[in-house]
PDB file of C-alpha atoms and ligand atoms in Angstrom:
ATOM      1  CA  MET A 187      11.907  -0.338 -51.833  1.00  0.00           C
ATOM      2  CA  ASN A 188      13.607  -2.707 -49.438  1.00  0.00           C
ATOM      3  CA  LYS A 189      16.284  -0.378 -48.109  1.00  0.00           C
ATOM      4  CA  ILE A 190      16.821  -0.330 -44.356  1.00  0.00           C
ATOM      5  CA  VAL A 191      17.674   2.660 -42.170  1.00  0.00           C
ATOM      6  CA  LEU A 192      18.621   2.496 -38.487  1.00  0.00           C
ATOM      7  CA  ILE A 193      18.001   5.757 -36.620  1.00  0.00           C
ATOM      8  CA  SER A 194      19.241   6.170 -33.052  1.00  0.00           C
ATOM      9  CA  GLY A 195      17.252   8.512 -30.825  1.00  0.00           C
ATOM     10  CA  ALA A 196      14.031   8.284 -32.828  1.00  0.00           C
ATOM     11  CA  THR A 197      11.691   9.042 -29.909  1.00  0.00           C
ATOM     12  CA  ALA A 198      11.886  12.837 -30.286  1.00  0.00           C
ATOM     13  CA  GLY A 199      13.110  15.775 -32.310  1.00  0.00           C
ATOM     14  CA  ILE A 200      15.419  15.206 -35.257  1.00  0.00           C
ATOM     15  CA  GLY A 201      15.388  11.406 -34.956  1.00  0.00           C
ATOM     16  CA  GLU A 202      11.598  11.279 -35.020  1.00  0.00           C
ATOM     17  CA  ALA A 203      11.462  13.621 -38.041  1.00  0.00           C
ATOM     18  CA  LEU A 204      14.016  11.402 -39.774  1.00  0.00           C
ATOM     19  CA  ALA A 205      11.808   8.380 -39.113  1.00  0.00           C
ATOM     20  CA  TRP A 206       8.852  10.126 -40.802  1.00  0.00           C
ATOM     21  CA  LYS A 207      10.990  11.200 -43.769  1.00  0.00           C
ATOM     22  CA  PHE A 208      12.480   7.752 -44.414  1.00  0.00           C
ATOM     23  CA  ALA A 209       9.094   6.064 -43.873  1.00  0.00           C
ATOM     24  CA  GLU A 210       7.503   8.399 -46.408  1.00  0.00           C
ATOM     25  CA  ASN A 211      10.201   7.178 -48.807  1.00  0.00           C
ATOM     26  CA  LYS A 212       9.350   3.544 -48.076  1.00  0.00           C
ATOM     27  CA  TYR A 213      12.451   2.536 -46.146  1.00  0.00           C
ATOM     28  CA  LYS A 214      12.227  -0.270 -43.615  1.00  0.00           C
ATOM     29  CA  LEU A 215      12.969   1.349 -40.277  1.00  0.00           C
ATOM     30  CA  ILE A 216      14.927   0.282 -37.215  1.00  0.00           C
ATOM     31  CA  LEU A 217      14.152   2.856 -34.541  1.00  0.00           C
ATOM     32  CA  THR A 218      15.936   3.122 -31.219  1.00  0.00           C
ATOM     33  CA  GLY A 219      15.659   5.073 -27.974  1.00  0.00           C
ATOM     34  CA  ARG A 220      15.046   4.547 -24.262  1.00  0.00           C
ATOM     35  CA  ARG A 221      11.347   5.508 -24.174  1.00  0.00           C
ATOM     36  CA  LYS A 222       9.520   2.332 -25.187  1.00  0.00           C
ATOM     37  CA  GLU A 223       6.003   3.843 -25.321  1.00  0.00           C
ATOM     38  CA  ARG A 224       7.164   6.486 -27.781  1.00  0.00           C
ATOM     39  CA  LEU A 225       8.866   3.871 -29.953  1.00  0.00           C
ATOM     40  CA  GLU A 226       5.713   1.754 -30.028  1.00  0.00           C
ATOM     41  CA  LYS A 227       3.493   4.764 -30.833  1.00  0.00           C
ATOM     42  CA  LEU A 228       5.788   5.821 -33.664  1.00  0.00           C
ATOM     43  CA  LYS A 229       5.901   2.269 -35.015  1.00  0.00           C
ATOM     44  CA  SER A 230       2.122   2.090 -35.058  1.00  0.00           C
ATOM     45  CA  GLU A 231       1.731   5.517 -36.720  1.00  0.00           C
ATOM     46  CA  LEU A 232       4.361   4.934 -39.407  1.00  0.00           C
ATOM     47  CA  SER A 233       3.348   1.404 -40.303  1.00  0.00           C
ATOM     48  CA  THR A 234      -0.300   2.446 -40.578  1.00  0.00           C
ATOM     49  CA  LYS A 235       0.317   5.596 -42.612  1.00  0.00           C
ATOM     50  CA  PHE A 236       3.079   4.373 -44.939  1.00  0.00           C
ATOM     51  CA  SER A 237       2.686   0.552 -44.874  1.00  0.00           C
ATOM     52  CA  VAL A 238       6.355   0.153 -43.964  1.00  0.00           C
ATOM     53  CA  ASP A 239       7.954  -2.420 -41.673  1.00  0.00           C
ATOM     54  CA  VAL A 240       9.273  -1.021 -38.420  1.00  0.00           C
ATOM     55  CA  LEU A 241      11.529  -2.735 -35.894  1.00  0.00           C
ATOM     56  CA  THR A 242      11.978  -1.005 -32.545  1.00  0.00           C
ATOM     57  CA  LEU A 243      14.958  -1.530 -30.254  1.00  0.00           C
ATOM     58  CA  GLN A 244      14.745  -0.069 -26.777  1.00  0.00           C
ATOM     59  CA  PHE A 245      18.103   0.444 -25.081  1.00  0.00           C
ATOM     60  CA  ASP A 246      20.342   2.997 -23.425  1.00  0.00           C
ATOM     61  CA  ILE A 247      23.083   3.797 -25.922  1.00  0.00           C
ATOM     62  CA  ARG A 248      25.525   4.550 -23.076  1.00  0.00           C
ATOM     63  CA  VAL A 249      25.562   0.917 -21.966  1.00  0.00           C
ATOM     64  CA  LEU A 250      27.737  -1.285 -24.188  1.00  0.00           C
ATOM     65  CA  ASN A 251      26.091  -4.494 -23.052  1.00  0.00           C
ATOM     66  CA  GLU A 252      22.635  -3.118 -23.967  1.00  0.00           C
ATOM     67  CA  VAL A 253      23.858  -1.958 -27.375  1.00  0.00           C
ATOM     68  CA  GLU A 254      25.402  -5.376 -28.098  1.00  0.00           C
ATOM     69  CA  LYS A 255      22.271  -7.259 -27.030  1.00  0.00           C
ATOM     70  CA  ALA A 256      20.042  -4.990 -29.115  1.00  0.00           C
ATOM     71  CA  VAL A 257      22.155  -5.425 -32.232  1.00  0.00           C
ATOM     72  CA  GLU A 258      22.374  -9.207 -31.681  1.00  0.00           C
ATOM     73  CA  SER A 259      18.568  -9.279 -31.589  1.00  0.00           C
ATOM     74  CA  ILE A 260      18.261  -7.827 -35.119  1.00  0.00           C
ATOM     75  CA  PRO A 261      16.788 -10.647 -37.259  1.00  0.00           C
ATOM     76  CA  GLU A 262      18.816 -11.789 -40.264  1.00  0.00           C
ATOM     77  CA  ASN A 263      16.423 -10.255 -42.775  1.00  0.00           C
ATOM     78  CA  TRP A 264      16.956  -6.852 -41.108  1.00  0.00           C
ATOM     79  CA  GLN A 265      20.747  -6.957 -41.046  1.00  0.00           C
ATOM     80  CA  ASN A 266      21.384  -5.438 -44.477  1.00  0.00           C
ATOM     81  CA  ILE A 267      21.348  -1.943 -43.049  1.00  0.00           C
ATOM     82  CA  ASP A 268      21.846   0.620 -45.812  1.00  0.00           C
ATOM     83  CA  VAL A 269      21.878   3.751 -43.689  1.00  0.00           C
ATOM     84  CA  LEU A 270      22.921   4.164 -40.044  1.00  0.00           C
ATOM     85  CA  ILE A 271      22.042   7.553 -38.563  1.00  0.00           C
ATOM     86  CA  ASN A 272      23.863   8.250 -35.318  1.00  0.00           C
ATOM     87  CA  ASN A 273      21.494  10.866 -33.976  1.00  0.00           C
ATOM     88  CA  ALA A 274      20.957  10.085 -30.263  1.00  0.00           C
ATOM     89  CA  GLY A 275      22.585  12.797 -28.225  1.00  0.00           C
ATOM     90  CA  LEU A 276      22.113  15.574 -25.748  1.00  0.00           C
ATOM     91  CA  ALA A 277      23.464  18.605 -23.955  1.00  0.00           C
ATOM     92  CA  VAL A 278      23.062  18.751 -20.192  1.00  0.00           C
ATOM     93  CA  GLY A 279      23.636  21.984 -18.296  1.00  0.00           C
ATOM     94  CA  VAL A 280      25.062  25.354 -19.268  1.00  0.00           C
ATOM     95  CA  THR A 281      27.810  26.001 -16.746  1.00  0.00           C
ATOM     96  CA  PRO A 282      31.318  27.401 -16.934  1.00  0.00           C
ATOM     97  CA  ILE A 283      33.966  24.704 -16.836  1.00  0.00           C
ATOM     98  CA  GLN A 284      35.046  25.611 -13.278  1.00  0.00           C
ATOM     99  CA  GLU A 285      31.524  24.888 -12.043  1.00  0.00           C
ATOM    100  CA  GLY A 286      30.965  21.834 -14.229  1.00  0.00           C
ATOM    101  CA  VAL A 287      28.768  19.051 -12.892  1.00  0.00           C
ATOM    102  CA  TYR A 288      30.471  15.659 -13.221  1.00  0.00           C
ATOM    103  CA  ASP A 289      27.236  13.806 -13.871  1.00  0.00           C
ATOM    104  CA  ASP A 290      26.322  16.214 -16.699  1.00  0.00           C
ATOM    105  CA  TRP A 291      29.748  15.723 -18.247  1.00  0.00           C
ATOM    106  CA  GLU A 292      29.458  11.966 -18.039  1.00  0.00           C
ATOM    107  CA  ARG A 293      25.970  11.908 -19.570  1.00  0.00           C
ATOM    108  CA  MET A 294      27.164  13.971 -22.541  1.00  0.00           C
ATOM    109  CA  ILE A 295      30.417  12.109 -23.123  1.00  0.00           C
ATOM    110  CA  ASP A 296      28.808   8.689 -22.639  1.00  0.00           C
ATOM    111  CA  THR A 297      25.898   9.431 -24.979  1.00  0.00           C
ATOM    112  CA  ASN A 298      27.360  11.642 -27.684  1.00  0.00           C
ATOM    113  CA  VAL A 299      30.766  10.004 -28.006  1.00  0.00           C
ATOM    114  CA  LYS A 300      30.796   6.537 -26.474  1.00  0.00           C
ATOM    115  CA  GLY A 301      27.213   5.692 -27.503  1.00  0.00           C
ATOM    116  CA  LEU A 302      27.899   6.704 -31.093  1.00  0.00           C
ATOM    117  CA  LEU A 303      31.019   4.528 -31.077  1.00  0.00           C
ATOM    118  CA  TYR A 304      29.298   1.510 -29.485  1.00  0.00           C
ATOM    119  CA  LEU A 305      26.466   1.499 -32.005  1.00  0.00           C
ATOM    120  CA  SER A 306      28.731   2.130 -34.998  1.00  0.00           C
ATOM    121  CA  ARG A 307      31.172  -0.600 -33.951  1.00  0.00           C
ATOM    122  CA  ASN A 308      28.322  -3.113 -33.808  1.00  0.00           C
ATOM    123  CA  ILE A 309      26.609  -2.113 -37.071  1.00  0.00           C
ATOM    124  CA  ILE A 310      29.660  -1.546 -39.298  1.00  0.00           C
ATOM    125  CA  PRO A 311      30.385  -5.310 -39.732  1.00  0.00           C
ATOM    126  CA  PHE A 312      27.022  -5.702 -41.540  1.00  0.00           C
ATOM    127  CA  MET A 313      28.032  -2.940 -43.978  1.00  0.00           C
ATOM    128  CA  LYS A 314      31.613  -4.119 -44.324  1.00  0.00           C
ATOM    129  CA  ASN A 315      30.465  -7.603 -45.360  1.00  0.00           C
ATOM    130  CA  ARG A 316      28.322  -6.128 -48.122  1.00  0.00           C
ATOM    131  CA  LYS A 317      30.910  -3.476 -49.128  1.00  0.00           C
ATOM    132  CA  LYS A 318      28.054  -1.007 -49.023  1.00  0.00           C
ATOM    133  CA  GLY A 319      26.466   1.397 -46.583  1.00  0.00           C
ATOM    134  CA  HIS A 320      26.103   4.976 -45.438  1.00  0.00           C
ATOM    135  CA  ILE A 321      26.821   6.253 -41.939  1.00  0.00           C
ATOM    136  CA  ILE A 322      25.448   9.670 -41.067  1.00  0.00           C
ATOM    137  CA  ASN A 323      26.598  11.276 -37.842  1.00  0.00           C
ATOM    138  CA  ILE A 324      24.577  14.132 -36.398  1.00  0.00           C
ATOM    139  CA  GLY A 325      27.248  16.488 -35.101  1.00  0.00           C
ATOM    140  CA  SER A 326      26.628  20.162 -34.398  1.00  0.00           C
ATOM    141  CA  ILE A 327      27.817  23.656 -35.154  1.00  0.00           C
ATOM    142  CA  ALA A 328      29.026  23.341 -31.544  1.00  0.00           C
ATOM    143  CA  GLY A 329      31.642  20.876 -32.772  1.00  0.00           C
ATOM    144  CA  LYS A 330      33.081  23.455 -35.136  1.00  0.00           C
ATOM    145  CA  GLN A 331      33.011  26.518 -32.914  1.00  0.00           C
ATOM    146  CA  VAL A 332      32.915  26.751 -29.122  1.00  0.00           C
ATOM    147  CA  TYR A 333      30.574  29.167 -27.323  1.00  0.00           C
ATOM    148  CA  PRO A 334      30.519  30.386 -23.706  1.00  0.00           C
ATOM    149  CA  ASN A 335      29.491  27.648 -21.258  1.00  0.00           C
ATOM    150  CA  GLY A 336      29.316  25.120 -24.116  1.00  0.00           C
ATOM    151  CA  ASN A 337      32.659  23.576 -23.094  1.00  0.00           C
ATOM    152  CA  VAL A 338      31.963  19.835 -22.700  1.00  0.00           C
ATOM    153  CA  TYR A 339      28.992  19.638 -25.104  1.00  0.00           C
ATOM    154  CA  CYS A 340      31.114  21.398 -27.743  1.00  0.00           C
ATOM    155  CA  GLY A 341      33.951  18.980 -26.949  1.00  0.00           C
ATOM    156  CA  THR A 342      31.729  15.956 -27.526  1.00  0.00           C
ATOM    157  CA  LYS A 343      30.576  17.317 -30.876  1.00  0.00           C
ATOM    158  CA  ALA A 344      34.178  18.151 -31.885  1.00  0.00           C
ATOM    159  CA  ALA A 345      34.856  14.493 -31.103  1.00  0.00           C
ATOM    160  CA  VAL A 346      31.977  13.500 -33.395  1.00  0.00           C
ATOM    161  CA  GLN A 347      33.611  15.532 -36.157  1.00  0.00           C
ATOM    162  CA  SER A 348      36.995  13.818 -35.698  1.00  0.00           C
ATOM    163  CA  ILE A 349      35.406  10.379 -35.382  1.00  0.00           C
ATOM    164  CA  THR A 350      33.452  11.028 -38.583  1.00  0.00           C
ATOM    165  CA  GLU A 351      36.668  11.874 -40.415  1.00  0.00           C
ATOM    166  CA  GLY A 352      38.364   8.785 -38.985  1.00  0.00           C
ATOM    167  CA  MET A 353      35.465   6.556 -40.003  1.00  0.00           C
ATOM    168  CA  ARG A 354      35.640   7.908 -43.545  1.00  0.00           C
ATOM    169  CA  ILE A 355      39.333   7.034 -43.788  1.00  0.00           C
ATOM    170  CA  ASP A 356      39.014   3.578 -42.238  1.00  0.00           C
ATOM    171  CA  LEU A 357      35.929   2.614 -44.241  1.00  0.00           C
ATOM    172  CA  VAL A 358      36.870   4.028 -47.643  1.00  0.00           C
ATOM    173  CA  ASN A 359      38.121   0.635 -48.850  1.00  0.00           C
ATOM    174  CA  TYR A 360      34.700  -0.905 -48.176  1.00  0.00           C
ATOM    175  CA  GLY A 361      32.610   1.504 -50.238  1.00  0.00           C
ATOM    176  CA  ILE A 362      30.950   2.880 -47.121  1.00  0.00           C
ATOM    177  CA  LYS A 363      29.934   6.540 -47.255  1.00  0.00           C
ATOM    178  CA  VAL A 364      30.360   8.659 -44.119  1.00  0.00           C
ATOM    179  CA  THR A 365      28.596  11.996 -43.759  1.00  0.00           C
ATOM    180  CA  GLN A 366      28.362  14.513 -40.942  1.00  0.00           C
ATOM    181  CA  ILE A 367      25.364  16.832 -40.570  1.00  0.00           C
ATOM    182  CA  THR A 368      26.065  19.770 -38.263  1.00  0.00           C
ATOM    183  CA  PRO A 369      22.983  21.818 -37.395  1.00  0.00           C
ATOM    184  CA  GLY A 370      22.744  25.142 -35.610  1.00  0.00           C
ATOM    185  CA  ALA A 371      19.678  25.856 -33.484  1.00  0.00           C
ATOM    186  CA  VAL A 372      16.842  23.386 -34.056  1.00  0.00           C
ATOM    187  CA  GLU A 373      13.703  23.610 -31.906  1.00  0.00           C
ATOM    188  CA  THR A 374      13.218  20.139 -30.401  1.00  0.00           C
ATOM    189  CA  GLU A 375      13.322  18.752 -26.854  1.00  0.00           C
ATOM    190  CA  PHE A 376      17.061  19.521 -26.891  1.00  0.00           C
ATOM    191  CA  SER A 377      16.879  22.695 -24.779  1.00  0.00           C
ATOM    192  CA  LEU A 378      14.354  21.189 -22.373  1.00  0.00           C
ATOM    193  CA  VAL A 379      16.868  18.412 -21.714  1.00  0.00           C
ATOM    194  CA  ARG A 380      19.763  20.863 -21.523  1.00  0.00           C
ATOM    195  CA  PHE A 381      17.900  23.012 -18.963  1.00  0.00           C
ATOM    196  CA  LYS A 382      16.789  19.908 -17.035  1.00  0.00           C
ATOM    197  CA  GLY A 383      13.060  20.378 -17.574  1.00  0.00           C
ATOM    198  CA  ASP A 384      12.935  24.190 -17.123  1.00  0.00           C
ATOM    199  CA  GLU A 385      10.422  25.032 -19.861  1.00  0.00           C
ATOM    200  CA  ASP A 386      10.835  28.820 -19.622  1.00  0.00           C
ATOM    201  CA  ALA A 387      14.604  28.642 -20.010  1.00  0.00           C
ATOM    202  CA  ALA A 388      14.216  26.210 -22.915  1.00  0.00           C
ATOM    203  CA  LYS A 389      11.699  28.445 -24.748  1.00  0.00           C
ATOM    204  CA  LYS A 390      13.943  31.510 -24.401  1.00  0.00           C
ATOM    205  CA  VAL A 391      16.587  29.832 -26.568  1.00  0.00           C
ATOM    206  CA  TYR A 392      14.260  30.146 -29.565  1.00  0.00           C
ATOM    207  CA  ASN A 393      12.763  33.589 -28.819  1.00  0.00           C
ATOM    208  CA  GLY A 394      13.066  36.445 -31.309  1.00  0.00           C
ATOM    209  CA  TYR A 395      14.050  34.467 -34.429  1.00  0.00           C
ATOM    210  CA  LYS A 396      12.931  31.476 -36.473  1.00  0.00           C
ATOM    211  CA  PRO A 397      14.947  28.401 -35.507  1.00  0.00           C
ATOM    212  CA  LEU A 398      15.321  25.355 -37.733  1.00  0.00           C
ATOM    213  CA  THR A 399      12.767  22.586 -37.380  1.00  0.00           C
ATOM    214  CA  ALA A 400      13.563  18.902 -37.011  1.00  0.00           C
ATOM    215  CA  LYS A 401      11.908  18.475 -40.417  1.00  0.00           C
ATOM    216  CA  ASP A 402      14.459  20.865 -41.981  1.00  0.00           C
ATOM    217  CA  ILE A 403      17.253  18.599 -40.762  1.00  0.00           C
ATOM    218  CA  ALA A 404      15.434  15.446 -41.852  1.00  0.00           C
ATOM    219  CA  GLU A 405      14.975  16.815 -45.386  1.00  0.00           C
ATOM    220  CA  THR A 406      18.653  17.753 -45.726  1.00  0.00           C
ATOM    221  CA  THR A 407      19.844  14.495 -44.211  1.00  0.00           C
ATOM    222  CA  PHE A 408      17.608  12.439 -46.478  1.00  0.00           C
ATOM    223  CA  TYR A 409      18.975  14.288 -49.506  1.00  0.00           C
ATOM    224  CA  THR A 410      22.475  12.975 -48.758  1.00  0.00           C
ATOM    225  CA  THR A 411      21.148   9.418 -49.163  1.00  0.00           C
ATOM    226  CA  THR A 412      19.653  10.053 -52.606  1.00  0.00           C
ATOM    227  CA  LEU A 413      22.902  10.589 -54.505  1.00  0.00           C
ATOM    228  CA  PRO A 414      24.609   8.133 -56.875  1.00  0.00           C
ATOM    229  CA  ASP A 415      26.981   5.525 -55.416  1.00  0.00           C
ATOM    230  CA  HIS A 416      30.078   7.499 -56.419  1.00  0.00           C
ATOM    231  CA  VAL A 417      28.965  10.728 -54.698  1.00  0.00           C
ATOM    232  CA  ASN A 418      29.408  11.303 -50.955  1.00  0.00           C
ATOM    233  CA  ILE A 419      28.576  14.474 -49.067  1.00  0.00           C
ATOM    234  CA  ASN A 420      31.219  14.741 -46.349  1.00  0.00           C
ATOM    235  CA  ASP A 421      29.811  17.517 -44.212  1.00  0.00           C
ATOM    236  CA  ILE A 422      26.876  19.907 -44.076  1.00  0.00           C
ATOM    237  CA  LEU A 423      26.674  22.931 -41.761  1.00  0.00           C
ATOM    238  CA  ILE A 424      23.091  24.178 -41.615  1.00  0.00           C
ATOM    239  CA  THR A 425      21.797  27.080 -39.505  1.00  0.00           C
ATOM    240  CA  PRO A 426      18.719  29.242 -39.268  1.00  0.00           C
ATOM    241  CA  THR A 427      19.110  32.311 -41.497  1.00  0.00           C
ATOM    242  CA  ALA A 428      19.123  34.374 -38.299  1.00  0.00           C
ATOM    243  CA  GLN A 429      22.159  32.501 -36.931  1.00  0.00           C
ATOM    244  CA  ALA A 430      25.569  33.642 -38.215  1.00  0.00           C
ATOM    245  CA  ASN A 431      27.781  31.289 -36.195  1.00  0.00           C
ATOM    246  CA  ALA A 432      27.653  29.275 -32.971  1.00  0.00           C
ATOM    247  CA  TYR A 433      26.851  32.346 -30.869  1.00  0.00           C
ATOM    248  CA  VAL A 434      25.835  35.282 -33.103  1.00  0.00           C
ATOM    249  CA  TYR A 435      22.084  35.536 -33.728  1.00  0.00           C
ATOM    250  CA  HIS A 436      19.859  38.259 -35.106  1.00  0.00           C
ATOM    251  CA  LYS A 437      17.001  38.424 -32.606  1.00  0.00           C
ATOM    252  CA  ALA A 438      14.028  40.782 -32.848  1.00  0.00           C
TER     253      ALA A 438
HETATM  254  P1  LIG B 624      15.841  15.610 -28.587  1.00  0.00           P
HETATM  255  O1  LIG B 624      16.077  15.773 -27.124  1.00  0.00           O
HETATM  256  O2  LIG B 624      14.554  16.101 -29.140  1.00  0.00           O
HETATM  257  O3  LIG B 624      16.055  14.084 -29.009  1.00  0.00           O
HETATM  258  C1  LIG B 624      17.163  13.363 -28.539  1.00  0.00           C
HETATM  259  C2  LIG B 624      17.019  11.889 -28.863  1.00  0.00           C
HETATM  260  O4  LIG B 624      18.198  11.214 -28.370  1.00  0.00           O
HETATM  261  C3  LIG B 624      15.823  11.256 -28.185  1.00  0.00           C
HETATM  262  O5  LIG B 624      15.182  10.396 -29.077  1.00  0.00           O
HETATM  263  C4  LIG B 624      16.429  10.466 -27.048  1.00  0.00           C
HETATM  264  O6  LIG B 624      15.669   9.285 -26.792  1.00  0.00           O
HETATM  265  C5  LIG B 624      17.791  10.075 -27.631  1.00  0.00           C
HETATM  266  N1  LIG B 624      18.735   9.768 -26.548  1.00  0.00           N
HETATM  267  C6  LIG B 624      19.269  10.618 -25.639  1.00  0.00           C
HETATM  268  N2  LIG B 624      20.003   9.946 -24.739  1.00  0.00           N
HETATM  269  C7  LIG B 624      19.927   8.625 -25.093  1.00  0.00           C
HETATM  270  C8  LIG B 624      20.447   7.429 -24.534  1.00  0.00           C
HETATM  271  N3  LIG B 624      21.214   7.442 -23.430  1.00  0.00           N
HETATM  272  N4  LIG B 624      20.165   6.260 -25.141  1.00  0.00           N
HETATM  273  C9  LIG B 624      19.394   6.224 -26.251  1.00  0.00           C
HETATM  274  N5  LIG B 624      18.872   7.320 -26.828  1.00  0.00           N
HETATM  275  C10 LIG B 624      19.128   8.509 -26.241  1.00  0.00           C
HETATM  276  O7  LIG B 624      17.067  16.381 -29.284  1.00  0.00           O
HETATM  277  P2  LIG B 624      17.423  16.616 -30.836  1.00  0.00           P
HETATM  278  O8  LIG B 624      16.510  15.901 -31.705  1.00  0.00           O
HETATM  279  O9  LIG B 624      17.580  18.072 -31.004  1.00  0.00           O
HETATM  280  O10 LIG B 624      18.880  15.988 -30.870  1.00  0.00           O
HETATM  281  C11 LIG B 624      19.267  14.973 -31.782  1.00  0.00           C
HETATM  282  C12 LIG B 624      20.738  15.139 -32.102  1.00  0.00           C
HETATM  283  O11 LIG B 624      20.924  16.394 -32.764  1.00  0.00           O
HETATM  284  C13 LIG B 624      21.665  15.175 -30.886  1.00  0.00           C
HETATM  285  O12 LIG B 624      22.828  14.435 -31.181  1.00  0.00           O
HETATM  286  C14 LIG B 624      21.990  16.656 -30.729  1.00  0.00           C
HETATM  287  O13 LIG B 624      23.218  16.855 -30.082  1.00  0.00           O
HETATM  288  C15 LIG B 624      22.025  17.087 -32.176  1.00  0.00           C
HETATM  289  N6  LIG B 624      21.848  18.494 -32.423  1.00  0.00           N
HETATM  290  C16 LIG B 624      20.747  19.163 -31.984  1.00  0.00           C
HETATM  291  C17 LIG B 624      20.616  20.515 -32.238  1.00  0.00           C
HETATM  292  C18 LIG B 624      19.480  21.325 -31.723  1.00  0.00           C
HETATM  293  O14 LIG B 624      19.582  22.568 -31.691  1.00  0.00           O
HETATM  294  N7  LIG B 624      18.358  20.720 -31.330  1.00  0.00           N
HETATM  295  C19 LIG B 624      21.621  21.231 -33.034  1.00  0.00           C
HETATM  296  C20 LIG B 624      22.758  20.437 -33.413  1.00  0.00           C
HETATM  297  C21 LIG B 624      22.843  19.117 -33.147  1.00  0.00           C
HETATM  298  P3  LIG B 624      15.265   8.731 -25.329  1.00  0.00           P
HETATM  299  O15 LIG B 624      15.244   9.889 -24.399  1.00  0.00           O
HETATM  300  O16 LIG B 624      13.933   8.074 -25.539  1.00  0.00           O
HETATM  301  O17 LIG B 624      16.338   7.745 -25.020  1.00  0.00           O
HETATM  302  C1  LIG B 625      22.959  22.139 -30.634  1.00  0.00           C
HETATM  303  C2  LIG B 625      23.119  23.540 -31.114  1.00  0.00           C
HETATM  304  O1  LIG B 625      24.078  25.819 -30.538  1.00  0.00           O
HETATM  305  O2  LIG B 625      22.837  24.674 -28.808  1.00  0.00           O
HETATM  306  O3  LIG B 625      24.061  21.364 -30.940  1.00  0.00           O
HETATM  307  O4  LIG B 625      25.021  23.924 -29.424  1.00  0.00           O
HETATM  308  S1  LIG B 625      23.801  24.518 -29.904  1.00  0.00           S
END
């Protein structure tokens, strides 16, 4: 196996689980995130356990110049990227629109929308040259249905859905597959980030029902990369059984 996957936001949650899943399947891994120590630890664990090559790129996906420099630093023998997973993202704050915090809005828009665009724009030329590749965008159920106080986060994920559809149209002539995975509630560091480090508030999100795990999403996402060249999964909406839509849950 000499296939290469690039996973953004591999230092935690879904991205980290994806790194384990693709490593187990002998992919060469390009892992990105801001937290260098976590990237190095993951690299050491995965290369020891699965004997795979791992390249780590530490950068803030919101900063175009950092994204460009990171991609320029990818050695030639790592440039044949088969799968790009745009996973880095976050929600910050849970406030009604009239009380919205500008900095929270900017962090979400810059990461979830602009960061995804910056990285994709810089990686797509490698795929286009080879007329081959698979881009997987991690959207959210929040991009399909808005919930109270979700406003801007939901907006960024609706943008991911539209951008995914646009990518699929623009890249169809180059044989590049484009898939969106839209999870419901997954227990990761997501809520801790959303509640700005308030552990009690973050835990409450997952009380009274069994949320998805990051591994659940990694398994489903990996499946989409195992299909024949002529088969592309466009979109997957995946929720815990106890979640009926973006805001209806069965809680004990
Ligand atoms: P985590 O908080 O556990 O992980 C988020 C990852 O994104 C981290 O690796 C983080 O790395 C990275 N990231 C965040 N900001 C930046 C940045 N500015 N530059 C580079 N990397 C960044 O959350 P999840 O694993 O849950 O989230 C992954 C994706 O899944 C997100 O897009 C999220 O919106 C989506 N999602 C999550 C759901 C959930 O319920 N958990 C449900 C639906 C979708 P670092 O901090 O080191 O930079
Ligand atoms: C994360 C899931 O429901 O918190 O995208 O928006 S939710």
